[in-house]
Amino acid sequence: MTTFRFDANLKWLFTELEFEARFDAAAAAGFAGVEFPSPYGYAAPVLRRRLRDAGLTQVLINTPMGAPGTPTRSGLACIPGLDGEFRAGVERGLEYATALDCELLHVVGGIVPDGVGRDRAFACYVANIAWAAEQAREAGVRIVLEAQNKRDCPGFVLQSQEQAAAVAEAVGGDQVGLLLDFYHLQIDEGDLIRTYRRFQERVWHLQVADPPGRHEPGTGEIGWRAVLRAVAESGYPGWIGCEYAPAGETVAGLDWVRRFRGAAA
């Protein structure tokens, strides 16, 4: 069976500390990798130095998104008329991914705008992902797509794992895969093990959080021991991102890693 590699999402974990201090805190807590959605507020050499000094791997970053409350708050890929802005964002994401030795770039899909039909938005999305895949190939970076749940992100362009996988297969070949977040999957679709197994060949990154509170695994409704055993039995080779809001202090809440890591044994 596979040995799990958990990485710390520094947007969500260690928020007791200033952002730049979270790298050392993650390493001290036993993480070998980190992810965070938006590195763009920091110069890439600064982040690279933080990673190097802490001995960490940058696992994943996102393409740029708009500010909270704006139409682009969850990405630009499905919004007609923003092709130039989208492409500039992908190019910036690839620049950071390359500078940070980060193999995966999450191209965030976006929310279907008011007054735009879903079919038109989806066609725009597919075309933009196809373009992004070609740019990523040239940069030596792979891209991943994520379906987000309708409760937290109503109107998001990708509505299911099946739809995300179909896009990846249609336009990406070996360049586009899935970011499967068990939190989003549980809320919208359920049937976690069967769904994971159905798409496991396309799943290049996993994320965990436990609904309904989006806290650490073991605090909510998911049967993590069975889910993680299925992941282990599949031979999943990637990282598992800890994208949850700790119910208390971050390090105190990491006991779940020890409790569920045995699912892979």
Coordinates of C-alpha atoms in Angstrom, one line a residue:
M1 CA 0.0 0.0 0.0
T2 CA 0.9 3.6 -0.5
T3 CA 2.4 5.8 2.3
F4 CA 0.4 9.0 2.6
R5 CA 2.1 12.3 2.1
F6 CA 0.0 15.0 3.8
D7 CA 0.8 18.7 3.0
A8 CA -0.3 21.7 5.0
N9 CA -2.5 24.3 3.3
L10 CA -1.0 27.5 4.7
K11 CA -4.1 29.6 4.0
W12 CA -6.0 27.4 6.5
L13 CA -3.5 26.0 8.9
F14 CA -1.2 27.8 11.4
T15 CA -3.2 31.0 11.1
E16 CA -2.1 31.7 14.7
L17 CA 1.1 32.9 13.0
E18 CA 2.0 35.5 10.3
F19 CA 2.1 33.9 6.9
E20 CA 5.9 33.8 6.5
A21 CA 6.2 32.1 9.9
R22 CA 3.9 29.2 8.8
F23 CA 6.5 27.5 6.7
D24 CA 8.8 26.7 9.7
A25 CA 5.7 25.8 11.8
A26 CA 4.6 23.3 9.2
A27 CA 8.0 21.7 9.0
A28 CA 8.2 21.5 12.8
A29 CA 4.8 19.8 12.9
G30 CA 6.1 17.1 10.6
F31 CA 4.9 18.2 7.2
A32 CA 7.2 17.8 4.2
G33 CA 5.1 19.8 1.8
V34 CA 2.8 22.9 1.7
E35 CA 0.2 24.3 -0.6
F36 CA -1.6 27.7 -0.6
P37 CA -3.9 29.2 -3.2
S38 CA -2.4 32.6 -3.8
P39 CA 1.4 33.2 -3.7
Y40 CA 1.1 36.4 -5.6
G41 CA 1.4 38.9 -2.8
Y42 CA 5.0 37.8 -2.3
A43 CA 8.0 37.8 -4.6
A44 CA 8.7 34.3 -5.8
P45 CA 12.3 34.4 -4.5
V46 CA 11.1 35.2 -1.0
L47 CA 8.8 32.2 -1.1
R48 CA 11.4 30.0 -2.6
R49 CA 13.8 30.9 0.3
R50 CA 11.1 30.1 2.9
L51 CA 10.6 26.7 1.3
R52 CA 14.3 26.0 1.1
D53 CA 15.0 27.1 4.7
A54 CA 12.2 25.0 6.0
G55 CA 13.0 22.0 3.8
L56 CA 9.5 22.0 2.2
T57 CA 8.1 21.1 -1.2
Q58 CA 5.6 23.5 -2.8
V59 CA 2.8 21.1 -3.9
L60 CA 0.1 23.3 -5.4
I61 CA -0.8 26.8 -6.1
N62 CA -3.9 28.3 -7.8
T63 CA -4.3 30.7 -10.7
P64 CA -5.1 34.3 -9.6
M65 CA -8.6 35.1 -8.5
G66 CA -10.5 38.3 -8.0
A67 CA -11.2 39.9 -4.6
P68 CA -14.0 38.6 -2.4
G69 CA -17.4 39.8 -3.6
T70 CA -16.3 40.3 -7.2
P71 CA -17.5 38.2 -10.2
T72 CA -14.0 36.7 -10.5
R73 CA -13.7 35.8 -6.8
S74 CA -13.7 32.0 -7.7
G75 CA -11.7 32.3 -10.9
L76 CA -12.0 33.6 -14.4
A77 CA -11.9 30.5 -16.7
C78 CA -15.7 30.4 -17.4
I79 CA -16.3 34.1 -17.8
P80 CA -16.8 35.3 -21.5
G81 CA -14.9 38.4 -22.4
L82 CA -12.1 38.0 -20.0
D83 CA -9.8 35.9 -22.2
G84 CA -6.9 38.3 -21.9
E85 CA -7.1 38.5 -18.2
F86 CA -7.5 34.8 -17.9
R87 CA -4.4 34.1 -20.0
A88 CA -2.3 36.6 -18.1
G89 CA -3.3 34.9 -14.9
V90 CA -2.3 31.5 -16.2
E91 CA 1.0 32.8 -17.4
R92 CA 1.6 34.4 -14.0
G93 CA 0.6 31.1 -12.3
L94 CA 3.0 29.2 -14.4
E95 CA 5.8 31.7 -13.7
Y96 CA 5.3 31.2 -9.9
A97 CA 5.0 27.4 -10.3
T98 CA 8.2 27.2 -12.2
A99 CA 10.0 29.5 -9.7
L100 CA 8.8 27.4 -6.7
D101 CA 9.4 24.0 -8.4
C102 CA 5.7 23.4 -8.0
E103 CA 4.4 20.6 -10.3
L104 CA 0.7 21.4 -10.0
L105 CA -1.3 24.5 -10.9
H106 CA -5.0 24.6 -10.1
V107 CA -6.8 26.5 -12.8
V108 CA -9.8 27.8 -10.9
G109 CA -13.0 27.5 -12.9
G110 CA -15.1 30.5 -11.8
I111 CA -18.8 31.2 -11.2
V112 CA -21.2 31.5 -14.1
P113 CA -21.9 35.2 -14.4
D114 CA -25.5 36.6 -14.1
G115 CA -27.0 36.9 -17.5
V116 CA -24.7 34.3 -19.1
G117 CA -26.1 30.9 -20.0
R118 CA -24.4 28.0 -18.4
D119 CA -23.7 26.4 -21.8
R120 CA -21.9 29.5 -23.0
A121 CA -19.9 29.8 -19.8
F122 CA -19.0 26.1 -20.0
A123 CA -17.9 26.4 -23.6
C124 CA -15.7 29.3 -22.6
Y125 CA -14.3 27.3 -19.8
V126 CA -13.4 24.3 -22.0
A127 CA -11.6 26.5 -24.5
N128 CA -9.7 28.3 -21.8
I129 CA -8.6 25.0 -20.2
A130 CA -7.4 23.7 -23.5
W131 CA -5.3 26.8 -24.0
A132 CA -3.9 26.6 -20.4
A133 CA -3.0 22.9 -20.9
E134 CA -0.8 23.9 -23.9
Q135 CA 1.0 26.6 -21.9
A136 CA 1.5 24.3 -19.0
R137 CA 3.0 21.6 -21.2
E138 CA 5.6 24.1 -22.5
A139 CA 6.4 25.1 -18.9
G140 CA 6.7 21.5 -17.6
V141 CA 3.8 22.0 -15.1
R142 CA 0.6 20.0 -14.9
I143 CA -2.8 21.5 -14.2
V144 CA -5.7 20.3 -12.1
L145 CA -9.4 21.0 -12.1
E146 CA -11.7 21.0 -9.1
A147 CA -15.5 20.8 -8.7
Q148 CA -16.7 22.8 -5.8
N149 CA -19.9 22.3 -3.9
K150 CA -23.0 24.3 -4.6
R151 CA -23.6 25.2 -1.0
D152 CA -20.3 27.1 -0.5
C153 CA -19.9 28.2 -4.1
P154 CA -23.2 28.5 -5.8
G155 CA -23.0 28.8 -9.6
F156 CA -19.5 27.3 -9.9
V157 CA -18.9 26.1 -13.4
L158 CA -17.9 22.5 -12.6
Q159 CA -20.9 20.7 -11.0
S160 CA -19.5 17.2 -10.5
Q161 CA -16.4 15.0 -10.6
E162 CA -17.8 13.4 -13.7
Q163 CA -17.9 16.8 -15.5
A164 CA -14.4 17.7 -14.3
A165 CA -13.0 14.4 -15.5
A166 CA -14.7 14.7 -18.9
V167 CA -13.1 18.1 -19.4
A168 CA -9.7 16.8 -18.4
E169 CA -10.0 13.9 -20.7
A170 CA -11.3 15.9 -23.6
V171 CA -8.7 18.7 -23.7
G172 CA -5.8 17.7 -21.5
G173 CA -4.5 14.2 -22.3
D174 CA -1.7 13.6 -19.9
Q175 CA -1.5 17.4 -19.0
V176 CA -4.8 17.9 -17.1
G177 CA -6.0 15.9 -14.0
L178 CA -8.4 16.3 -11.1
L179 CA -8.1 17.9 -7.7
L180 CA -10.6 15.9 -5.7
D181 CA -11.6 17.5 -2.4
F182 CA -13.5 15.0 -0.3
Y183 CA -15.2 17.9 1.5
H184 CA -16.8 19.2 -1.7
L185 CA -17.5 15.7 -2.9
Q186 CA -19.3 14.7 0.3
I187 CA -21.6 17.8 0.3
D188 CA -22.6 17.6 -3.3
E189 CA -22.4 13.9 -4.4
G190 CA -21.5 11.6 -1.5
D191 CA -20.5 8.0 -2.3
L192 CA -16.9 8.9 -1.7
I193 CA -15.2 5.6 -2.1
R194 CA -17.0 4.6 -5.3
T195 CA -16.5 8.0 -6.8
Y196 CA -12.8 8.2 -6.0
R197 CA -12.3 4.7 -7.5
R198 CA -14.2 5.6 -10.6
F199 CA -11.9 8.6 -11.3
Q200 CA -8.7 7.5 -9.5
E201 CA -6.5 7.4 -12.6
R202 CA -7.3 11.1 -13.2
V203 CA -6.9 12.2 -9.6
W204 CA -3.6 14.0 -9.2
H205 CA -4.2 15.8 -5.9
L206 CA -6.5 15.2 -3.0
Q207 CA -7.7 17.5 -0.3
V208 CA -9.4 16.7 3.1
A209 CA -11.8 18.5 5.5
D210 CA -14.8 17.2 7.4
P211 CA -18.3 18.6 6.8
P212 CA -20.4 20.2 8.0
G213 CA -17.9 22.4 9.8
R214 CA -14.9 22.0 7.4
H215 CA -12.7 21.1 10.4
E216 CA -10.1 18.4 10.6
P217 CA -10.9 14.8 9.7
G218 CA -12.7 13.1 12.5
T219 CA -14.8 16.1 13.6
G220 CA -17.7 15.5 11.2
E221 CA -19.6 13.0 9.1
I222 CA -17.1 11.3 6.9
G223 CA -15.8 7.8 7.7
W224 CA -12.2 8.6 7.1
R225 CA -10.7 5.2 8.0
A226 CA -12.6 3.5 5.2
V227 CA -12.0 6.4 2.7
L228 CA -8.3 6.6 3.4
R229 CA -8.0 2.8 3.2
A230 CA -9.5 2.9 -0.3
V231 CA -7.1 5.6 -1.3
A232 CA -4.2 3.6 0.1
E233 CA -5.3 0.4 -1.7
S234 CA -5.5 2.3 -5.0
G235 CA -1.7 3.1 -4.8
Y236 CA -2.4 6.8 -5.0
P237 CA 1.0 8.4 -5.4
G238 CA 0.2 12.1 -4.8
W239 CA -0.1 14.4 -1.9
I240 CA -3.1 14.9 0.3
G241 CA -3.7 18.6 1.1
C242 CA -5.0 19.6 4.5
E243 CA -7.4 22.3 3.5
Y244 CA -9.5 22.7 6.7
A245 CA -10.2 25.2 9.4
P246 CA -8.8 23.7 12.6
A247 CA -11.4 23.5 15.3
G248 CA -8.8 24.8 17.8
E249 CA -5.1 25.3 17.7
T250 CA -3.5 23.9 14.6
V251 CA -0.9 21.6 16.1
A252 CA -3.3 20.3 18.8
G253 CA -5.7 19.3 16.0
L254 CA -3.1 17.3 14.1
D255 CA -3.7 14.2 16.2
W256 CA -6.0 13.0 13.4
V257 CA -3.0 12.4 11.2
R258 CA -1.6 9.8 13.6
R259 CA -5.0 8.2 14.1
F260 CA -5.9 7.8 10.5
R261 CA -2.4 7.2 9.0
G262 CA -2.8 3.6 10.1
A263 CA -5.5 3.2 7.5
A264 CA -2.7 2.9 4.9
A265 CA -0.9 0.1 6.8

